[in-house]
mmCIF file of C-alpha atoms in Angstrom:
data_model
loop_
_atom_site.group_PDB
_atom_site.id
_atom_site.type_symbol
_atom_site.label_atom_id
_atom_site.label_comp_id
_atom_site.label_asym_id
_atom_site.label_seq_id
_atom_site.Cartn_x
_atom_site.Cartn_y
_atom_site.Cartn_z
ATOM 1 C CA MET A 19 -69.896 -64.491 -63.483
ATOM 2 C CA ALA A 20 -70.007 -60.883 -62.568
ATOM 3 C CA THR A 21 -66.882 -58.925 -63.147
ATOM 4 C CA LYS A 22 -65.781 -55.566 -61.638
ATOM 5 C CA SER A 23 -63.660 -53.220 -63.894
ATOM 6 C CA VAL A 24 -61.043 -51.175 -61.977
ATOM 7 C CA LYS A 25 -60.130 -47.743 -63.239
ATOM 8 C CA GLN A 26 -56.456 -47.043 -63.472
ATOM 9 C CA MET A 27 -55.010 -44.020 -62.054
ATOM 10 C CA THR A 28 -53.184 -42.267 -64.521
ATOM 11 C CA PRO A 29 -50.567 -39.643 -63.826
ATOM 12 C CA ALA A 30 -52.750 -36.844 -64.813
ATOM 13 C CA THR A 31 -55.278 -37.750 -62.035
ATOM 14 C CA GLN A 32 -52.821 -38.433 -59.232
ATOM 15 C CA ARG A 33 -52.819 -36.074 -56.178
ATOM 16 C CA GLY A 34 -50.010 -35.018 -54.098
ATOM 17 C CA GLY A 35 -47.415 -32.622 -52.954
ATOM 18 C CA SER A 36 -44.577 -31.789 -55.553
ATOM 19 C CA LEU A 37 -40.769 -31.271 -54.820
ATOM 20 C CA ILE A 38 -41.068 -27.712 -55.196
ATOM 21 C CA GLU A 39 -43.912 -27.463 -52.795
ATOM 22 C CA LEU A 40 -42.176 -29.113 -50.135
ATOM 23 C CA LEU A 41 -38.728 -27.009 -50.917
ATOM 24 C CA LEU A 42 -41.228 -24.065 -50.588
ATOM 25 C CA ALA A 43 -42.663 -25.130 -47.329
ATOM 26 C CA THR A 44 -39.106 -26.143 -45.886
ATOM 27 C CA LEU A 45 -37.920 -22.359 -46.837
ATOM 28 C CA ILE A 46 -40.924 -20.853 -45.016
ATOM 29 C CA ALA A 47 -40.737 -22.828 -41.866
ATOM 30 C CA SER A 48 -36.919 -22.097 -42.034
ATOM 31 C CA GLY A 49 -37.493 -18.279 -42.251
ATOM 32 C CA LEU A 50 -39.956 -18.357 -39.499
ATOM 33 C CA LEU A 51 -37.183 -20.341 -37.145
ATOM 34 C CA VAL A 52 -34.746 -17.734 -37.897
ATOM 35 C CA SER A 53 -37.044 -14.780 -37.256
ATOM 36 C CA SER A 54 -38.106 -16.230 -34.136
ATOM 37 C CA SER A 55 -34.382 -17.030 -33.113
ATOM 38 C CA ARG A 56 -33.583 -13.386 -33.869
ATOM 39 C CA LEU A 57 -36.230 -12.151 -31.614
ATOM 40 C CA PHE A 58 -35.459 -14.576 -28.845
ATOM 41 C CA ILE A 59 -31.614 -13.284 -28.904
ATOM 42 C CA LYS A 60 -32.945 -9.723 -29.004
ATOM 43 C CA THR A 61 -35.114 -10.297 -26.120
ATOM 44 C CA GLN A 62 -32.384 -11.986 -24.050
ATOM 45 C CA GLN A 63 -30.027 -9.080 -24.852
ATOM 46 C CA GLN A 64 -32.616 -6.708 -23.626
ATOM 47 C CA SER A 65 -33.271 -8.657 -20.477
ATOM 48 C CA TYR A 66 -29.790 -8.623 -19.767
ATOM 49 C CA GLN A 67 -29.233 -4.942 -20.105
ATOM 50 C CA LEU A 68 -31.975 -4.317 -17.917
ATOM 51 C CA LEU A 69 -30.508 -6.515 -15.431
ATOM 52 C CA GLN A 70 -27.174 -4.638 -15.697
ATOM 53 C CA ASP A 71 -28.936 -1.274 -15.057
ATOM 54 C CA VAL A 72 -30.847 -2.493 -12.111
ATOM 55 C CA GLN A 73 -27.514 -3.768 -10.777
ATOM 56 C CA LEU A 74 -25.724 -0.232 -11.302
ATOM 57 C CA ILE A 75 -28.566 1.591 -9.362
ATOM 58 C CA ASP A 76 -28.713 -1.033 -6.632
ATOM 59 C CA ASP A 77 -24.983 -0.728 -6.169
ATOM 60 C CA LEU A 78 -24.820 3.019 -6.230
ATOM 61 C CA TYR A 79 -27.597 3.570 -3.946
ATOM 62 C CA ARG A 80 -26.365 0.927 -1.266
ATOM 63 C CA THR A 81 -23.050 2.232 -1.554
ATOM 64 C CA LEU A 82 -24.115 6.041 -0.955
ATOM 65 C CA TYR A 83 -26.768 5.080 2.002
ATOM 66 C CA MET A 84 -23.971 2.947 3.728
ATOM 67 C CA LEU A 85 -21.501 5.946 3.578
ATOM 68 C CA LYS A 86 -24.440 8.081 4.698
ATOM 69 C CA THR A 87 -25.161 5.773 7.533
ATOM 70 C CA GLU A 88 -21.404 5.503 8.760
ATOM 71 C CA VAL A 89 -20.988 9.330 8.821
ATOM 72 C CA ARG A 90 -24.373 10.001 10.585
ATOM 73 C CA ARG A 91 -23.555 7.767 13.498
ATOM 74 C CA ALA A 92 -20.009 8.741 13.905
ATOM 75 C CA GLY A 93 -18.987 9.767 17.469
ATOM 76 C CA PHE A 94 -21.901 7.736 18.935
ATOM 77 C CA ASN A 95 -21.200 5.343 21.811
ATOM 78 C CA ALA A 96 -23.869 2.512 21.659
ATOM 79 C CA THR A 97 -22.471 1.286 24.947
ATOM 80 C CA LEU A 98 -22.827 4.417 27.067
ATOM 81 C CA GLY A 99 -26.063 5.733 24.913
ATOM 82 C CA HIS A 100 -24.606 9.250 24.438
ATOM 83 C CA SER A 101 -21.988 10.657 22.092
ATOM 84 C CA LEU A 102 -18.267 9.823 22.021
ATOM 85 C CA THR A 103 -15.949 12.422 23.844
ATOM 86 C CA LEU A 104 -12.589 12.411 22.365
ATOM 87 C CA THR A 105 -9.272 13.738 24.101
ATOM 88 C CA GLY A 106 -7.163 15.901 22.038
ATOM 89 C CA THR A 107 -9.288 16.315 19.088
ATOM 90 C CA SER A 108 -12.770 17.367 18.396
ATOM 91 C CA LYS A 109 -13.078 15.439 15.117
ATOM 92 C CA VAL A 110 -14.897 12.114 14.539
ATOM 93 C CA ILE A 111 -14.483 12.676 10.669
ATOM 94 C CA GLU A 112 -11.634 13.410 8.323
ATOM 95 C CA SER A 113 -11.833 13.405 4.643
ATOM 96 C CA GLY A 114 -9.679 14.113 1.658
ATOM 97 C CA SER A 115 -10.673 14.534 -2.099
ATOM 98 C CA ASP A 116 -10.987 10.646 -2.253
ATOM 99 C CA TRP A 117 -11.142 9.290 0.988
ATOM 100 C CA ILE A 118 -13.017 9.507 4.477
ATOM 101 C CA ASP A 119 -12.179 8.376 7.868
ATOM 102 C CA VAL A 120 -15.094 7.865 10.295
ATOM 103 C CA ILE A 121 -14.818 6.902 14.029
ATOM 104 C CA SER A 122 -17.489 4.477 14.684
ATOM 105 C CA VAL A 123 -19.367 2.944 17.658
ATOM 106 C CA ILE A 124 -17.388 2.015 20.872
ATOM 107 C CA ASP A 125 -17.736 -1.821 21.878
ATOM 108 C CA GLY A 126 -18.057 -3.283 25.443
ATOM 109 C CA GLU A 127 -14.254 -3.738 25.605
ATOM 110 C CA GLY A 128 -13.557 0.344 25.668
ATOM 111 C CA LYS A 129 -12.276 0.282 22.135
ATOM 112 C CA TRP A 130 -13.231 2.710 19.073
ATOM 113 C CA TYR A 131 -13.420 1.588 15.451
ATOM 114 C CA LYS A 132 -12.196 3.774 12.542
ATOM 115 C CA THR A 133 -13.280 3.001 9.153
ATOM 116 C CA ARG A 134 -11.733 4.458 5.988
ATOM 117 C CA TYR A 135 -13.445 4.539 2.599
ATOM 118 C CA GLN A 136 -11.236 5.533 -0.253
ATOM 119 C CA LYS A 137 -10.790 5.049 -3.771
ATOM 120 C CA ASP A 138 -8.556 2.473 -4.974
ATOM 121 C CA ALA A 139 -5.493 3.638 -6.581
ATOM 122 C CA SER A 140 -4.948 0.725 -8.783
ATOM 123 C CA ASP A 141 -8.511 -0.721 -9.856
ATOM 124 C CA PRO A 142 -11.548 1.252 -10.193
ATOM 125 C CA THR A 143 -13.212 0.315 -7.031
ATOM 126 C CA LEU A 144 -14.087 1.566 -3.772
ATOM 127 C CA ASP A 145 -11.933 -0.086 -0.794
ATOM 128 C CA VAL A 146 -13.119 -0.023 2.878
ATOM 129 C CA CYS A 147 -10.797 -0.810 5.824
ATOM 130 C CA THR A 148 -11.904 -0.944 9.825
ATOM 131 C CA GLN A 149 -9.434 -0.735 12.584
ATOM 132 C CA SER A 150 -9.870 -0.975 16.234
ATOM 133 C CA VAL A 151 -7.887 1.005 18.554
ATOM 134 C CA PHE A 152 -7.951 1.682 22.433
ATOM 135 C CA THR A 153 -9.518 4.929 23.327
ATOM 136 C CA HIS A 154 -6.198 6.207 25.012
ATOM 137 C CA LEU A 155 -4.498 6.222 21.435
ATOM 138 C CA LEU A 156 -6.770 8.924 20.093
ATOM 139 C CA LYS A 157 -4.567 11.682 18.639
ATOM 140 C CA PRO A 158 -5.286 14.737 16.405
ATOM 141 C CA GLY A 159 -5.383 13.451 12.684
ATOM 142 C CA LEU A 160 -6.826 9.839 12.400
ATOM 143 C CA GLY A 161 -4.080 8.821 9.892
ATOM 144 C CA PRO A 162 -4.380 5.837 7.607
ATOM 145 C CA CYS A 163 -5.913 2.764 8.085
ATOM 146 C CA SER A 164 -3.423 -0.020 9.362
ATOM 147 C CA GLY A 165 -5.834 -2.948 8.495
ATOM 148 C CA ASN A 166 -6.752 -4.774 5.404
ATOM 149 C CA PHE A 167 -8.647 -3.009 2.662
ATOM 150 C CA PHE A 168 -11.455 -4.882 0.672
ATOM 151 C CA SER A 169 -13.383 -3.912 -2.095
ATOM 152 C CA LEU A 170 -16.980 -2.830 -1.725
ATOM 153 C CA LEU A 171 -17.819 -3.501 -5.631
ATOM 154 C CA ASP A 172 -17.344 -6.478 -7.942
ATOM 155 C CA ILE A 173 -15.394 -4.671 -10.803
ATOM 156 C CA ASN A 174 -16.184 -7.571 -12.941
ATOM 157 C CA ALA A 175 -19.607 -6.186 -13.079
ATOM 158 C CA VAL A 176 -19.563 -2.744 -11.717
ATOM 159 C CA GLN A 177 -16.813 -0.202 -11.673
ATOM 160 C CA LEU A 178 -16.128 3.171 -9.722
ATOM 161 C CA SER A 179 -15.477 5.802 -12.127
ATOM 162 C CA GLU A 180 -15.473 8.856 -9.763
ATOM 163 C CA PHE A 181 -15.532 9.201 -6.139
ATOM 164 C CA SER A 182 -14.974 12.946 -4.604
ATOM 165 C CA ILE A 183 -15.737 14.283 -1.200
ATOM 166 C CA SER A 184 -15.878 17.814 -0.178
ATOM 167 C CA GLN A 185 -16.436 19.168 3.253
ATOM 168 C CA ALA A 186 -17.468 22.679 4.710
ATOM 169 C CA MET A 187 -17.604 23.804 8.191
ATOM 170 C CA LEU A 188 -20.686 25.639 9.183
ATOM 171 C CA ALA A 189 -21.200 28.191 11.791
ATOM 172 C CA GLY A 190 -19.629 27.557 14.930
ATOM 173 C CA GLY A 191 -17.123 25.057 13.615
ATOM 174 C CA ASN A 192 -18.758 21.978 15.340
ATOM 175 C CA THR A 193 -21.074 21.150 12.530
ATOM 176 C CA SER A 194 -19.869 20.186 9.071
ATOM 177 C CA LEU A 195 -21.788 19.700 5.418
ATOM 178 C CA LEU A 196 -20.365 16.732 3.666
ATOM 179 C CA SER A 197 -20.656 16.111 0.122
ATOM 180 C CA ILE A 198 -20.169 12.931 -1.643
ATOM 181 C CA ASP A 199 -20.272 12.351 -5.392
ATOM 182 C CA MET A 200 -19.971 8.867 -6.835
ATOM 183 C CA THR A 201 -20.149 7.699 -10.460
ATOM 184 C CA LEU A 202 -20.540 3.884 -11.478
ATOM 185 C CA SER A 203 -20.273 2.290 -14.726
ATOM 186 C CA HIS A 204 -20.797 -1.108 -16.198
ATOM 187 C CA ALA A 205 -17.741 -3.387 -16.610
ATOM 188 C CA ASN A 206 -18.306 -4.137 -20.350
ATOM 189 C CA SER A 207 -20.039 -1.011 -21.456
ATOM 190 C CA ALA A 208 -19.603 2.866 -21.358
ATOM 191 C CA LYS A 209 -22.721 3.336 -19.515
ATOM 192 C CA GLN A 210 -22.670 5.475 -16.369
ATOM 193 C CA LEU A 211 -24.740 6.560 -13.387
ATOM 194 C CA SER A 212 -23.980 9.749 -11.089
ATOM 195 C CA GLN A 213 -25.560 10.608 -7.696
ATOM 196 C CA SER A 214 -24.607 12.842 -4.748
ATOM 197 C CA THR A 215 -25.803 13.164 -1.565
ATOM 198 C CA LEU A 216 -25.399 15.833 1.066
ATOM 199 C CA ILE A 217 -24.800 14.953 4.621
ATOM 200 C CA LYS A 218 -25.022 17.496 7.819
ATOM 201 C CA GLN A 219 -22.885 16.064 10.535
ATOM 202 C CA ARG A 220 -21.913 17.407 14.104
ATOM 203 C CA ASN A 221 -18.558 16.871 15.224
ATOM 204 C CA TRP A 222 -19.260 16.227 18.926
ATOM 205 C CA GLN A 223 -16.774 17.089 21.566
#
């Protein structure tokens, strides 16, 4: 009867991973995971910062563009198709150091709209108020707005640091050069962005 010898494996000839090798592999994998996590967190922080910067630029541009548009169309009557004639005053714009009043478009009911933009006294934001008044109530000096004020900015994201206005009358007294300076900042950081705009506006009469 044929027999087959079986060679027994001895500890010296066995192959496999030792405990030290396993621990070393685990340590390397953990290091790679930590490095990847740090890189991911840093990338997310940079993306969030970039998003805040874009929002700051967008809010500043849109706010100044809106103000510039309102000032340029002051005194225009869309219903009649020509400029608004004011009885008792030739002004359609009045301004202070941190506020501006603009007489806007007359609607079909014979009313004019006065819009006031001003820096909020208590919160770092820009407020706006629109008031409709019948034309026979026009008087020299527009006075404060009697309507409700609303914030143009989300102070949880963007805050108003500076809002200043200066107005200079040009030759003839019917045309003025309006300068608006505005500075916005992140609500959660010290980064700021400033911009100025010049508006040449005619006080129709």
